[in-house]
Amino acid sequence: MTHAGLSMPAPLPALRVQIRSRRICLAGDVGGTKTILALFETEGDDVKCLKKEQFSSTNYQTFTELLAAFLADADCSQIAAVCIGVAGVIADGRCETTNLPWVLSSKEIGERVNTQNVWLLNDLEATAWGLLDLPEHNFVELNPDAQRQQGNIAVIAAGTGLGEAIIAWDGAKYHIIASEGGHADFSPTNEREIALLRYLLEKYPEHISCERLISGEGLVNIYQFLKHINCAQTNPETEQQMTERDPAAVIGEAGVAGSDALCVEALNLFCRLYGAESGNLALKCLPYGGVYLAGGIGAKILPVLQQGEFMQGFLAKGRCRAVLQKISVKVCTNPEGALLGALSYAKKTAKLAL
């Protein structure tokens, strides 16, 4: 896959656009944990970041409130297009976010910045657009047997939730297909995973999705299950930290460092399940162009992903193991793929070639 990198200069402290000929794109990545908004000026293939800011999503009751804070010192008359990737289902220009009590409306956003060029994308759809533009040094290969091929691409991203998308290749160009595959049923593959499913049914009696296991919340669920079955001795210091900080981050850090046996076991099982679901997605779209892991978790636990549990889960497909053996599986280390993808979509759709 050929990538054309985007220039990402450091954001300026404030924005007050005065040159009337300039046209600006507002791009965003809205997630359950954090939201990133940025204002970009584009000229042909050149991109200049005028302002970029990251917010803690849970600090705001509505997206409208967060957007107002970001635009407080901006001249909105210069904004020609808006594109925002959102973790949730998009229907008729509207999205009720999956892991936040927010409703985003393209109509309301357009009225706020006075433009009709507003697009809401599923967050993995935006990520997929971003992946197509990222340079190769933003990726780390997990499959030592991978062979370079052209074809469909699968995108899967574990973060606050679990997102999935398909980049379909028609022989001449790519087409991006959004999905909510992360909410499909979790399917155990061995006795321990069957026990894990039974454990989770006590907490979620109606439905166990893959997201309940392959996400930040999922890592905590796995840890609690392994603690329940006495898989390893708990560490009082780790348990205390989990009450003071994001418990998923604590488990992930301790698992990568190898400083807590229970966290190591939890992270290993997480990686195997992540690999298994990535393999499921691969079987459904035959991504000879590669499987790409995006989202906030992959890059943070990269050393553990490279140890083999992920690929074992990915390849454990019985008679179809050989189908997956040569497929490239790469981790994206750029945390702003969805933001850049939103910008890319806006440029292509609004034709902001200035």
Coordinates of C-alpha atoms in Angstrom, one line a residue:
M1 CA 0.0 0.0 0.0
T2 CA 1.4 3.4 -0.9
H3 CA 1.1 6.1 1.7
A4 CA 1.4 9.9 1.2
G5 CA 2.2 11.5 4.5
L6 CA 0.5 14.6 5.8
S7 CA 2.5 17.4 7.5
M8 CA 1.4 17.9 11.1
P9 CA 3.1 21.1 12.5
A10 CA 2.7 22.0 16.1
P11 CA -0.6 23.8 16.8
L12 CA -0.6 27.6 17.4
P13 CA -1.8 28.9 20.8
A14 CA -4.7 30.9 19.3
L15 CA -6.4 31.5 16.0
R16 CA -7.8 34.7 14.6
V17 CA -8.0 34.4 10.8
Q18 CA -7.9 37.8 9.1
I19 CA -7.0 37.0 5.5
R20 CA -10.4 36.7 3.8
S21 CA -9.1 34.5 1.0
R22 CA -8.2 31.6 3.3
R23 CA -10.6 28.7 3.8
I24 CA -10.3 26.4 6.8
C25 CA -11.4 22.9 7.5
L26 CA -12.5 21.9 11.0
A27 CA -11.7 18.2 11.6
G28 CA -12.5 16.1 14.7
D29 CA -12.1 12.8 16.4
V30 CA -14.8 12.2 19.0
G31 CA -14.3 9.3 21.3
G32 CA -15.6 8.1 24.7
T33 CA -12.4 9.1 26.5
K34 CA -11.0 12.0 24.5
T35 CA -12.0 14.4 21.8
I36 CA -9.5 16.0 19.4
L37 CA -10.5 19.0 17.3
A38 CA -8.3 20.9 14.9
L39 CA -8.4 23.7 12.3
F40 CA -6.5 23.1 9.2
E41 CA -5.6 25.3 6.2
T42 CA -5.2 23.4 3.0
E43 CA -3.6 24.4 -0.3
G44 CA -3.3 21.5 -2.8
D45 CA -1.6 18.7 -1.0
D46 CA -0.1 21.0 1.6
V47 CA -1.7 21.0 5.0
K48 CA -1.1 23.6 7.8
C49 CA -2.5 23.0 11.3
L50 CA -3.6 26.3 12.7
K51 CA -5.0 25.1 16.0
K52 CA -5.4 21.7 17.7
E53 CA -6.7 20.8 21.1
Q54 CA -7.5 17.6 23.0
F55 CA -10.4 17.5 25.5
S56 CA -11.5 15.0 28.1
S57 CA -14.9 14.0 26.7
T58 CA -16.5 13.3 30.0
N59 CA -15.8 16.9 31.2
Y60 CA -18.6 18.1 28.9
Q61 CA -22.3 17.4 29.0
T62 CA -22.7 17.9 25.3
F63 CA -20.6 18.1 22.2
T64 CA -22.0 21.6 21.5
E65 CA -20.5 22.8 24.8
L66 CA -17.1 21.3 23.9
L67 CA -17.2 22.8 20.4
A68 CA -18.0 26.2 21.8
A69 CA -15.0 26.0 24.0
F70 CA -12.7 25.1 21.1
L71 CA -14.1 27.8 18.8
A72 CA -14.1 30.6 21.5
D73 CA -11.1 32.4 19.9
A74 CA -11.7 31.4 16.3
D75 CA -13.1 33.3 13.3
C76 CA -15.8 30.9 12.2
S77 CA -16.4 32.8 9.0
Q78 CA -13.3 31.2 7.5
I79 CA -14.5 27.6 8.1
A80 CA -15.4 26.1 4.7
A81 CA -16.0 22.5 5.8
V82 CA -16.4 20.3 8.9
C83 CA -15.8 16.6 9.1
I84 CA -15.9 14.7 12.4
G85 CA -15.3 11.1 13.2
V86 CA -17.6 9.9 15.9
A87 CA -17.7 6.6 17.9
G88 CA -21.3 5.7 17.1
V89 CA -23.9 5.0 14.4
I90 CA -24.4 7.8 11.9
A91 CA -27.9 8.1 10.5
D92 CA -29.3 11.1 8.5
G93 CA -26.5 13.4 9.7
R94 CA -27.1 12.5 13.3
C95 CA -25.2 10.4 15.9
E96 CA -26.0 9.3 19.4
T97 CA -22.5 8.4 20.7
T98 CA -22.0 4.9 22.0
N99 CA -20.0 5.6 25.1
L100 CA -21.1 9.1 25.9
P101 CA -24.5 10.8 26.5
W102 CA -24.0 13.0 23.5
V103 CA -26.0 13.7 20.3
L104 CA -24.2 15.2 17.4
S105 CA -26.1 16.8 14.5
S106 CA -24.5 17.9 11.2
K107 CA -27.2 20.5 10.9
E108 CA -26.6 22.1 14.3
I109 CA -22.8 22.1 13.7
G110 CA -23.3 23.7 10.3
E111 CA -25.4 26.4 11.9
R112 CA -22.7 27.0 14.5
V113 CA -19.9 27.6 12.0
N114 CA -22.1 28.8 9.1
T115 CA -21.4 26.2 6.5
Q116 CA -23.4 23.5 4.8
N117 CA -20.3 21.3 4.2
V118 CA -20.6 19.2 7.3
W119 CA -20.0 15.5 7.5
L120 CA -20.2 13.0 10.4
L121 CA -18.3 9.8 9.9
N122 CA -18.2 6.6 12.0
D123 CA -14.9 6.9 13.9
L124 CA -13.5 3.8 12.1
E125 CA -14.6 5.1 8.8
A126 CA -12.6 8.2 9.6
T127 CA -9.6 6.1 10.8
A128 CA -9.7 4.1 7.6
W129 CA -9.4 7.3 5.5
G130 CA -6.5 8.3 7.7
L131 CA -4.6 5.0 7.4
L132 CA -4.6 5.3 3.6
D133 CA -2.5 8.5 3.9
L134 CA -0.1 7.6 6.6
P135 CA 3.6 6.8 5.8
E136 CA 5.0 3.3 6.4
H137 CA 7.0 4.4 9.4
N138 CA 3.7 4.8 11.3
F139 CA 3.1 1.0 11.3
V140 CA 4.7 -2.0 12.9
E141 CA 4.3 -5.5 11.4
L142 CA 3.2 -8.3 13.7
N143 CA 3.2 -11.2 11.1
P144 CA 6.7 -12.4 10.3
D145 CA 5.3 -14.4 7.4
A146 CA 3.5 -11.5 5.8
Q147 CA 3.7 -11.0 2.0
R148 CA 3.0 -7.7 0.3
Q149 CA -0.2 -8.0 -1.7
Q150 CA -2.9 -5.7 -3.0
G151 CA -6.6 -6.1 -2.1
N152 CA -9.1 -5.3 0.6
I153 CA -7.9 -4.0 3.9
A154 CA -9.4 -4.7 7.3
V155 CA -9.3 -2.1 10.1
I156 CA -9.9 -2.9 13.8
A157 CA -9.4 -0.6 16.7
A158 CA -9.5 -1.3 20.4
G159 CA -9.8 1.8 22.6
T160 CA -12.7 2.9 24.8
G161 CA -14.8 0.7 22.6
L162 CA -14.0 -1.7 19.7
G163 CA -14.4 -0.4 16.1
E164 CA -14.2 -2.3 12.8
A165 CA -14.2 -1.2 9.2
I166 CA -13.4 -2.5 5.7
I167 CA -11.5 -0.8 3.0
A168 CA -12.7 -2.5 -0.2
W169 CA -10.4 -2.6 -3.3
D170 CA -12.2 -2.6 -6.7
G171 CA -9.0 -3.0 -8.7
A172 CA -8.5 0.7 -9.2
K173 CA -9.4 2.5 -6.0
Y174 CA -10.5 2.0 -2.4
H175 CA -14.0 2.3 -1.0
I176 CA -14.5 2.6 2.8
I177 CA -17.3 0.6 4.5
A178 CA -18.2 1.5 8.0
S179 CA -19.5 -1.1 10.4
E180 CA -20.5 -1.8 14.0
G181 CA -18.7 -5.1 14.0
G182 CA -17.3 -4.5 17.5
H183 CA -20.8 -5.1 18.9
A184 CA -21.1 -8.6 17.3
D185 CA -21.3 -11.6 19.6
F186 CA -18.2 -12.8 21.5
S187 CA -17.5 -16.4 20.6
P188 CA -15.2 -18.4 23.0
T189 CA -12.8 -20.9 21.5
N190 CA -11.7 -23.0 24.5
E191 CA -12.7 -24.0 28.0
R192 CA -11.2 -20.9 29.8
E193 CA -13.0 -18.6 27.3
I194 CA -16.2 -20.5 27.9
A195 CA -15.8 -19.8 31.6
L196 CA -15.1 -16.2 30.8
L197 CA -18.4 -16.0 28.8
R198 CA -20.3 -17.5 31.7
Y199 CA -18.7 -15.0 34.1
L200 CA -19.7 -12.1 31.9
L201 CA -23.3 -13.3 31.5
E202 CA -23.7 -12.5 35.2
K203 CA -22.8 -8.9 34.4
Y204 CA -24.3 -8.6 30.9
P205 CA -27.2 -11.1 30.8
E206 CA -28.7 -9.9 27.5
H207 CA -25.7 -9.8 25.2
I208 CA -21.9 -10.3 25.4
S209 CA -20.3 -8.4 22.5
C210 CA -16.6 -8.5 21.5
E211 CA -16.4 -4.9 22.8
R212 CA -17.1 -6.1 26.3
L213 CA -13.7 -7.9 26.1
I214 CA -11.6 -6.1 23.5
S215 CA -11.5 -2.5 24.8
G216 CA -10.4 -0.7 27.9
E217 CA -13.5 -1.9 29.8
G218 CA -12.8 -5.4 28.3
L219 CA -9.3 -5.5 29.8
V220 CA -10.7 -4.7 33.2
N221 CA -13.4 -7.4 32.7
I222 CA -10.7 -10.0 31.8
Y223 CA -8.6 -9.0 34.9
Q224 CA -11.6 -9.4 37.2
F225 CA -12.4 -12.8 35.7
L226 CA -8.9 -14.1 36.2
K227 CA -8.9 -12.7 39.7
H228 CA -12.2 -14.5 40.3
I229 CA -10.8 -17.9 39.2
N230 CA -7.5 -17.3 41.2
C231 CA -5.4 -17.4 38.1
A232 CA -2.6 -15.5 39.8
Q233 CA -2.1 -13.7 43.1
T234 CA -3.4 -10.1 43.3
N235 CA -1.0 -7.3 44.0
P236 CA -2.3 -4.8 46.6
E237 CA -0.4 -1.9 45.1
T238 CA -2.0 -2.6 41.7
E239 CA -5.4 -2.9 43.2
Q240 CA -4.9 0.5 45.0
Q241 CA -3.8 2.2 41.8
M242 CA -6.9 0.9 40.0
T243 CA -9.0 2.9 42.5
E244 CA -7.1 6.0 41.8
R245 CA -6.5 5.9 38.0
D246 CA -8.0 4.4 34.9
P247 CA -8.0 0.7 35.8
A248 CA -7.4 -0.4 32.2
A249 CA -4.3 1.9 32.0
V250 CA -3.0 0.4 35.2
I251 CA -3.5 -3.2 34.1
G252 CA -2.0 -2.4 30.7
E253 CA 1.1 -0.7 32.1
A254 CA 1.7 -3.4 34.7
G255 CA 1.2 -6.1 32.0
V256 CA 3.7 -4.5 29.6
A257 CA 6.2 -4.0 32.4
G258 CA 5.7 -7.5 33.7
S259 CA 5.5 -6.2 37.3
D260 CA 2.2 -7.9 38.2
A261 CA 1.5 -11.5 37.3
L262 CA -2.3 -11.1 37.2
C263 CA -2.0 -8.1 34.8
V264 CA 0.4 -10.1 32.6
E265 CA -2.1 -12.9 32.3
A266 CA -4.9 -10.5 31.7
L267 CA -3.0 -8.7 28.9
N268 CA -2.0 -12.0 27.3
L269 CA -5.6 -13.1 27.2
F270 CA -6.7 -9.7 25.9
C271 CA -4.1 -10.0 23.0
R272 CA -5.3 -13.5 22.1
L273 CA -8.9 -12.4 22.0
Y274 CA -7.9 -9.3 20.0
G275 CA -6.1 -11.5 17.5
A276 CA -9.1 -13.9 17.3
E277 CA -11.5 -11.2 16.5
S278 CA -9.1 -9.6 14.0
G279 CA -8.9 -13.1 12.3
N280 CA -12.7 -13.3 12.3
L281 CA -12.9 -9.9 10.5
A282 CA -10.2 -11.0 8.1
L283 CA -12.1 -14.2 7.1
K284 CA -15.2 -12.1 6.4
C285 CA -13.5 -9.7 3.9
L286 CA -10.2 -11.5 2.9
P287 CA -8.0 -8.5 3.4
Y288 CA -5.0 -9.4 1.2
G289 CA -4.0 -5.8 1.4
G290 CA -3.5 -6.2 5.2
V291 CA -5.1 -6.0 8.6
Y292 CA -4.5 -2.7 10.4
L293 CA -4.8 -2.3 14.2
A294 CA -5.7 1.3 15.2
G295 CA -7.2 2.7 18.4
G296 CA -5.5 3.9 21.6
I297 CA -4.6 0.5 23.1
G298 CA -2.6 -1.2 20.3
A299 CA 0.4 1.2 20.4
K300 CA 0.5 1.2 24.2
I301 CA 0.7 -2.6 24.5
L302 CA 2.9 -3.1 21.3
P303 CA 5.6 -5.1 23.1
V304 CA 3.0 -7.7 24.3
L305 CA 1.3 -7.8 20.9
Q306 CA 4.7 -8.7 19.4
Q307 CA 5.2 -11.6 21.8
G308 CA 2.9 -13.9 19.8
E309 CA -0.4 -14.3 21.6
F310 CA -2.1 -12.0 19.2
M311 CA -0.9 -13.9 16.1
Q312 CA -1.8 -17.2 17.7
G313 CA -5.4 -16.0 18.2
F314 CA -5.4 -14.5 14.6
L315 CA -4.3 -17.7 13.0
A316 CA -6.3 -20.2 15.0
K317 CA -8.9 -20.7 12.3
G318 CA -8.7 -24.5 11.7
R319 CA -9.0 -25.3 8.0
C320 CA -8.7 -21.6 7.0
R321 CA -5.4 -21.0 8.9
A322 CA -3.5 -21.1 5.6
V323 CA -5.8 -18.3 4.2
L324 CA -4.5 -15.9 6.9
Q325 CA -0.8 -16.9 7.2
K326 CA 0.6 -14.5 4.6
I327 CA -1.7 -11.6 5.4
S328 CA 0.1 -8.5 6.8
V329 CA -1.0 -7.4 10.3
K330 CA 0.2 -4.0 11.3
V331 CA -0.2 -1.8 14.3
C332 CA -0.7 1.9 13.7
T333 CA 1.4 4.0 16.1
N334 CA 0.0 7.3 15.0
P335 CA -2.7 8.3 17.6
E336 CA -4.3 10.8 15.2
G337 CA -5.4 8.6 12.4
A338 CA -9.1 9.4 12.8
L339 CA -8.4 13.1 12.9
L340 CA -6.3 13.0 9.7
G341 CA -8.9 10.8 8.1
A342 CA -11.6 13.3 8.8
L343 CA -9.5 16.0 7.2
S344 CA -8.8 13.7 4.2
Y345 CA -12.5 13.0 3.7
A346 CA -13.4 16.7 3.9
K347 CA -10.7 17.6 1.4
K348 CA -11.8 15.0 -1.1
T349 CA -15.5 15.7 -0.6
A350 CA -15.5 19.4 -0.5
K351 CA -12.7 19.7 -3.0
L352 CA -10.7 22.1 -0.9
A353 CA -7.9 22.5 -3.4
L354 CA -7.0 26.1 -2.8

